Amino acid sequence: MTEEAGTQSPRRLEAFSDGVFAIAATLLVLDLSIDHLGAITSNDQLWHALGSISDSVLSFVISFLLLCMLWMVHASQFEHIRRVDSTVLWLNSLRLLGIVLIPFTTTLNADFGDMLIGRLALPLNFLCVLVLGWVLWQYVAKRSRGLLDDMTDAEVRQSGRRAFGALLAGVVVVVLAPFIGSWAFLAFAVSPLVGTALSRLGLRSRSG
Amino acid sequence: MTEEAGTQSPRRLEAFSDGVFAIAATLLVLDLSIDHLGAITSNDQLWHALGSISDSVLSFVISFLLLCMLWMVHASQFEHIRRVDSTVLWLNSLRLLGIVLIPFTTTLNADFGDMLIGRLALPLNFLCVLVLGWVLWQYVAKRSRGLLDDMTDAEVRQSGRRAFGALLAGVVVVVLAPFIGSWAFLAFAVSPLVGTALSRLGLRSRSG
Amino acid sequence: MTEEAGTQSPRRLEAFSDGVFAIAATLLVLDLSIDHLGAITSNDQLWHALGSISDSVLSFVISFLLLCMLWMVHASQFEHIRRVDSTVLWLNSLRLLGIVLIPFTTTLNADFGDMLIGRLALPLNFLCVLVLGWVLWQYVAKRSRGLLDDMTDAEVRQSGRRAFGALLAGVVVVVLAPFIGSWAFLAFAVSPLVGTALSRLGLRSRSG
Amino acid sequence: MTEEAGTQSPRRLEAFSDGVFAIAATLLVLDLSIDHLGAITSNDQLWHALGSISDSVLSFVISFLLLCMLWMVHASQFEHIRRVDSTVLWLNSLRLLGIVLIPFTTTLNADFGDMLIGRLALPLNFLCVLVLGWVLWQYVAKRSRGLLDDMTDAEVRQSGRRAFGALLAGVVVVVLAPFIGSWAFLAFAVSPLVGTALSRLGLRSRSG
């Protein structure tokens, strides 16, 4: 074995993580149910029943798309990670702990969206996952010779800036959520813009 | 890295998608339950109880097979996709959003199959997934040099026609469902025929 | 593409199937619950409550191990399958349909083990999966040049005999289940013996 | 086929196991629910409701991290296993049986943490998985030429000692759990220390 002792291929970590992301994303649908709405005997009543769970549906869509986004961050990070050590395995486990909590915090958000705790649970959950993703990337970047494939230093920095941009957007959501509720998640949509802005700043300062 | 910047291997996307398809397909079975039918003390009562959930069983079988078909479309598309960019990742996420909704629309179909909305929920859900699959294929075909492996233009067109045939069948189901309910899904069974027909038309017009 | 048109790598089929097997096996545990047993306030009551679900636990263990066995048959078949066509994809989908039904038939078996239908549901379910596995193998063996890797004819026949041995054991379980209940599944344990016996008969008749 | 007859690549076993681990870990979150706590109409009540499920949350976090640890042991073992035979497949199935039981024993631990059986269920469950992992490693180490890749004998012994260290920690948890409850799982945190200690003893006795 020419690889550094105590490290292993990220293949299993990726398969385990993909499974956890996929299951968490699919469990979200279990919250969509109109069973508790009593007898429904006409089209109008059914339409009304579906309307009455529109909050749950919105929560479901938002959480699903955010889970997909967190998965994309994970996938694009590990695209460059060639080996993992036990620190990476544990950081990834904590990150997945945050992922499996999302169906629970989504329920809180759907059921108690009119209370402060209900509004903050989901944004804080996402922020934790983003922070752990950022910490993981800082760790592998520091030890880059062992764990990363041959990225240039500029590429490593750009990737770090992108993770940091997502993290900033996460903070913005937490700050906005108490006031505007789920709409705060639109801040994530701007996150690439934030990342691009930071990235240009970086290029300018490097070429300047 | 000789690959185009901003693209990555579809390996993780495939693993995540396979997970979501597999879980959605397996969650369908949770709807099969005879717990709510009260005490069952004889073989006859059990047989009767099983008979009374035959609508649920039919819904389950149809949704399971349609999920398998949607998975096959996905698998055969990505058999030719060599790299994915962020547009593909997001289109795929929306497609998976449609997939995880299927257990919910299946329940609507089983419980409210005698109402218009109940009849349309599942066909519309499938149609959305097919449309997103078709859009994704149009996108990668346009950018074919970067994302597809070395298919000839004829092969790309044929593959697009096949996706379009499935899409047409989806429209037919939506149109038929209000009148004949779940039997409308038989239109999917004819879908390969539609694709073959279109494909021959294409060949004739090309050689003509 | 040097591969035969209309075929694809079995990689995605394997990932999808592994997901379905894994989820079906894990969902079984959702049946283990002591919530319905009322308030439990002492060690003795808890011990008694656990004892009262011993039938469910036995059903769970049997179904889990049989699912593992069916997965092994699947894995060892596809170890030799190099390409799949649409017939294989559909046969595999039907086989997975049988797999996801197992949590349901397990519940029937646990709750109505004293009735004929309850006793037959699980054995019949397993038999169907075994039959579909055997049909799939017959199909790929017939078209062996295209779909199988380079097995000798003797190896293909031996593999077919092993699948047939499992299938025979499945029939034996169905026949025995009405009389001896879950103990009938012990017949699966003898299945390798059956296979070996058939295999020796085959060798003798060939050398004779 | 140059490989030993009756063996196969561990790829499918790994995919199946990763799926089972991922689902068991994600199902844990289904126990987190505040639905049974009645109407919640203020922030204070919600905060109180969340406080009242803190035992469940602690059980969830402990079980999730222990599942991750058991997964790591599995992943690091199979990093070196090049081929698997039917004995390995069955030992692995029994190990996964232990894994899918963890959501059930976690519920017992959360609901009946004040009773002996409630306290012992989860530690005993983990111990069984560790024992099976250790047995599996002993088996492949004995047959090392066929199943393991080219590890030196010293590496094989070190790996066995690490598995034995985890197993000892498992025994310590079972012994401590009746007295100190969930805190006993901290013994797992010391497990690497135990392993390191044994490993140094081993080195000393070898060099001595």
PDB file of C-alpha atoms in Angstrom, chain A residues 1 7-9 11-13 15-16 19-20 23-24 27 30 83 89-90 93-94 96-97 100-101 103-104 107-108 111-112 115-118, chain D residues 14 18 21-23 26 29-30 32-34 40-43 46-47 50 53 60-61 64-65 68-69 71-72 74-76 78-80 155:
ATOM      1  CA  MET A   1       0.000   0.000   0.000  1.00  0.00           C
ATOM      2  CA  THR A   7      -6.386   6.831   5.354  1.00  0.00           C
ATOM      3  CA  GLN A   8      -8.875   5.106   3.080  1.00  0.00           C
ATOM      4  CA  SER A   9     -10.700   5.684  -0.175  1.00  0.00           C
ATOM      5  CA  ARG A  11     -15.870   5.550  -1.860  1.00  0.00           C
ATOM      6  CA  ARG A  12     -17.690   4.014   1.126  1.00  0.00           C
ATOM      7  CA  LEU A  13     -18.118   7.407   2.814  1.00  0.00           C
ATOM      8  CA  ALA A  15     -22.099   5.712  -0.660  1.00  0.00           C
ATOM      9  CA  PHE A  16     -23.130   5.976   3.013  1.00  0.00           C
ATOM     10  CA  GLY A  19     -27.883   6.955   1.226  1.00  0.00           C
ATOM     11  CA  VAL A  20     -28.459   9.227   4.229  1.00  0.00           C
ATOM     12  CA  ILE A  23     -33.493   8.802   2.766  1.00  0.00           C
ATOM     13  CA  ALA A  24     -33.748  12.117   4.621  1.00  0.00           C
ATOM     14  CA  LEU A  27     -38.791  10.817   4.489  1.00  0.00           C
ATOM     15  CA  LEU A  30     -44.254  11.258   5.077  1.00  0.00           C
ATOM     16  CA  ARG A  83      -8.355   9.957   0.639  1.00  0.00           C
ATOM     17  CA  LEU A  89     -14.997  10.375   8.842  1.00  0.00           C
ATOM     18  CA  TRP A  90     -16.138  11.896  12.158  1.00  0.00           C
ATOM     19  CA  SER A  93     -20.765  11.790  10.587  1.00  0.00           C
ATOM     20  CA  LEU A  94     -21.639  14.985  12.475  1.00  0.00           C
ATOM     21  CA  LEU A  96     -24.940  13.610   8.452  1.00  0.00           C
ATOM     22  CA  LEU A  97     -26.386  13.924  11.968  1.00  0.00           C
ATOM     23  CA  VAL A 100     -31.117  13.344   9.374  1.00  0.00           C
ATOM     24  CA  LEU A 101     -32.469  15.997  11.755  1.00  0.00           C
ATOM     25  CA  PRO A 103     -37.184  15.978   8.594  1.00  0.00           C
ATOM     26  CA  PHE A 104     -37.724  16.781  12.301  1.00  0.00           C
ATOM     27  CA  THR A 107     -42.016  19.415  10.873  1.00  0.00           C
ATOM     28  CA  LEU A 108     -41.327  22.026  13.550  1.00  0.00           C
ATOM     29  CA  ASP A 111     -46.380  23.154  12.494  1.00  0.00           C
ATOM     30  CA  PHE A 112     -45.044  26.105  14.496  1.00  0.00           C
ATOM     31  CA  MET A 115     -43.445  30.991  16.710  1.00  0.00           C
ATOM     32  CA  LEU A 116     -39.820  32.061  17.014  1.00  0.00           C
ATOM     33  CA  ILE A 117     -38.465  28.592  17.796  1.00  0.00           C
ATOM     34  CA  GLY A 118     -40.434  27.064  14.923  1.00  0.00           C
TER      35      GLY A 118
ATOM     36  CA  GLU D  14     -20.653  -3.032   0.514  1.00  0.00           C
ATOM     37  CA  ASP D  18     -24.087   0.972   3.239  1.00  0.00           C
ATOM     38  CA  PHE D  21     -26.533   1.415   7.802  1.00  0.00           C
ATOM     39  CA  ALA D  22     -27.828   4.620   6.163  1.00  0.00           C
ATOM     40  CA  ILE D  23     -31.491   3.657   6.568  1.00  0.00           C
ATOM     41  CA  THR D  26     -32.045   7.827   9.330  1.00  0.00           C
ATOM     42  CA  VAL D  29     -35.191  10.411  13.587  1.00  0.00           C
ATOM     43  CA  LEU D  30     -38.748   9.036  13.345  1.00  0.00           C
ATOM     44  CA  LEU D  32     -38.293  12.417  17.522  1.00  0.00           C
ATOM     45  CA  SER D  33     -41.818  13.721  17.604  1.00  0.00           C
ATOM     46  CA  ILE D  34     -43.753  16.137  19.757  1.00  0.00           C
ATOM     47  CA  ILE D  40     -48.911  23.938  21.793  1.00  0.00           C
ATOM     48  CA  THR D  41     -49.856  27.575  21.458  1.00  0.00           C
ATOM     49  CA  SER D  42     -46.895  29.608  22.688  1.00  0.00           C
ATOM     50  CA  ASN D  43     -43.143  29.788  22.378  1.00  0.00           C
ATOM     51  CA  LEU D  46     -42.920  24.698  22.485  1.00  0.00           C
ATOM     52  CA  TRP D  47     -39.640  25.173  24.330  1.00  0.00           C
ATOM     53  CA  LEU D  50     -38.772  20.197  23.188  1.00  0.00           C
ATOM     54  CA  ILE D  53     -38.148  14.999  24.668  1.00  0.00           C
ATOM     55  CA  PHE D  60     -31.002   9.643  19.062  1.00  0.00           C
ATOM     56  CA  VAL D  61     -27.605  11.361  19.061  1.00  0.00           C
ATOM     57  CA  PHE D  64     -26.588   7.805  15.488  1.00  0.00           C
ATOM     58  CA  LEU D  65     -22.945   8.271  16.441  1.00  0.00           C
ATOM     59  CA  CYS D  68     -21.549   5.741  12.431  1.00  0.00           C
ATOM     60  CA  MET D  69     -18.798   4.123  14.482  1.00  0.00           C
ATOM     61  CA  TRP D  71     -20.127   1.682   9.989  1.00  0.00           C
ATOM     62  CA  MET D  72     -16.525   2.920  10.209  1.00  0.00           C
ATOM     63  CA  HIS D  74     -17.210  -2.136   8.710  1.00  0.00           C
ATOM     64  CA  ALA D  75     -15.746   0.232   6.101  1.00  0.00           C
ATOM     65  CA  SER D  76     -12.195  -0.063   7.408  1.00  0.00           C
ATOM     66  CA  PHE D  78     -13.677  -4.161   3.928  1.00  0.00           C
ATOM     67  CA  GLU D  79     -11.029  -1.681   2.748  1.00  0.00           C
ATOM     68  CA  HIS D  80      -8.761  -4.746   2.929  1.00  0.00           C
ATOM     69  CA  GLU D 155      -1.032  -5.351   9.717  1.00  0.00           C
TER      70      GLU D 155
END
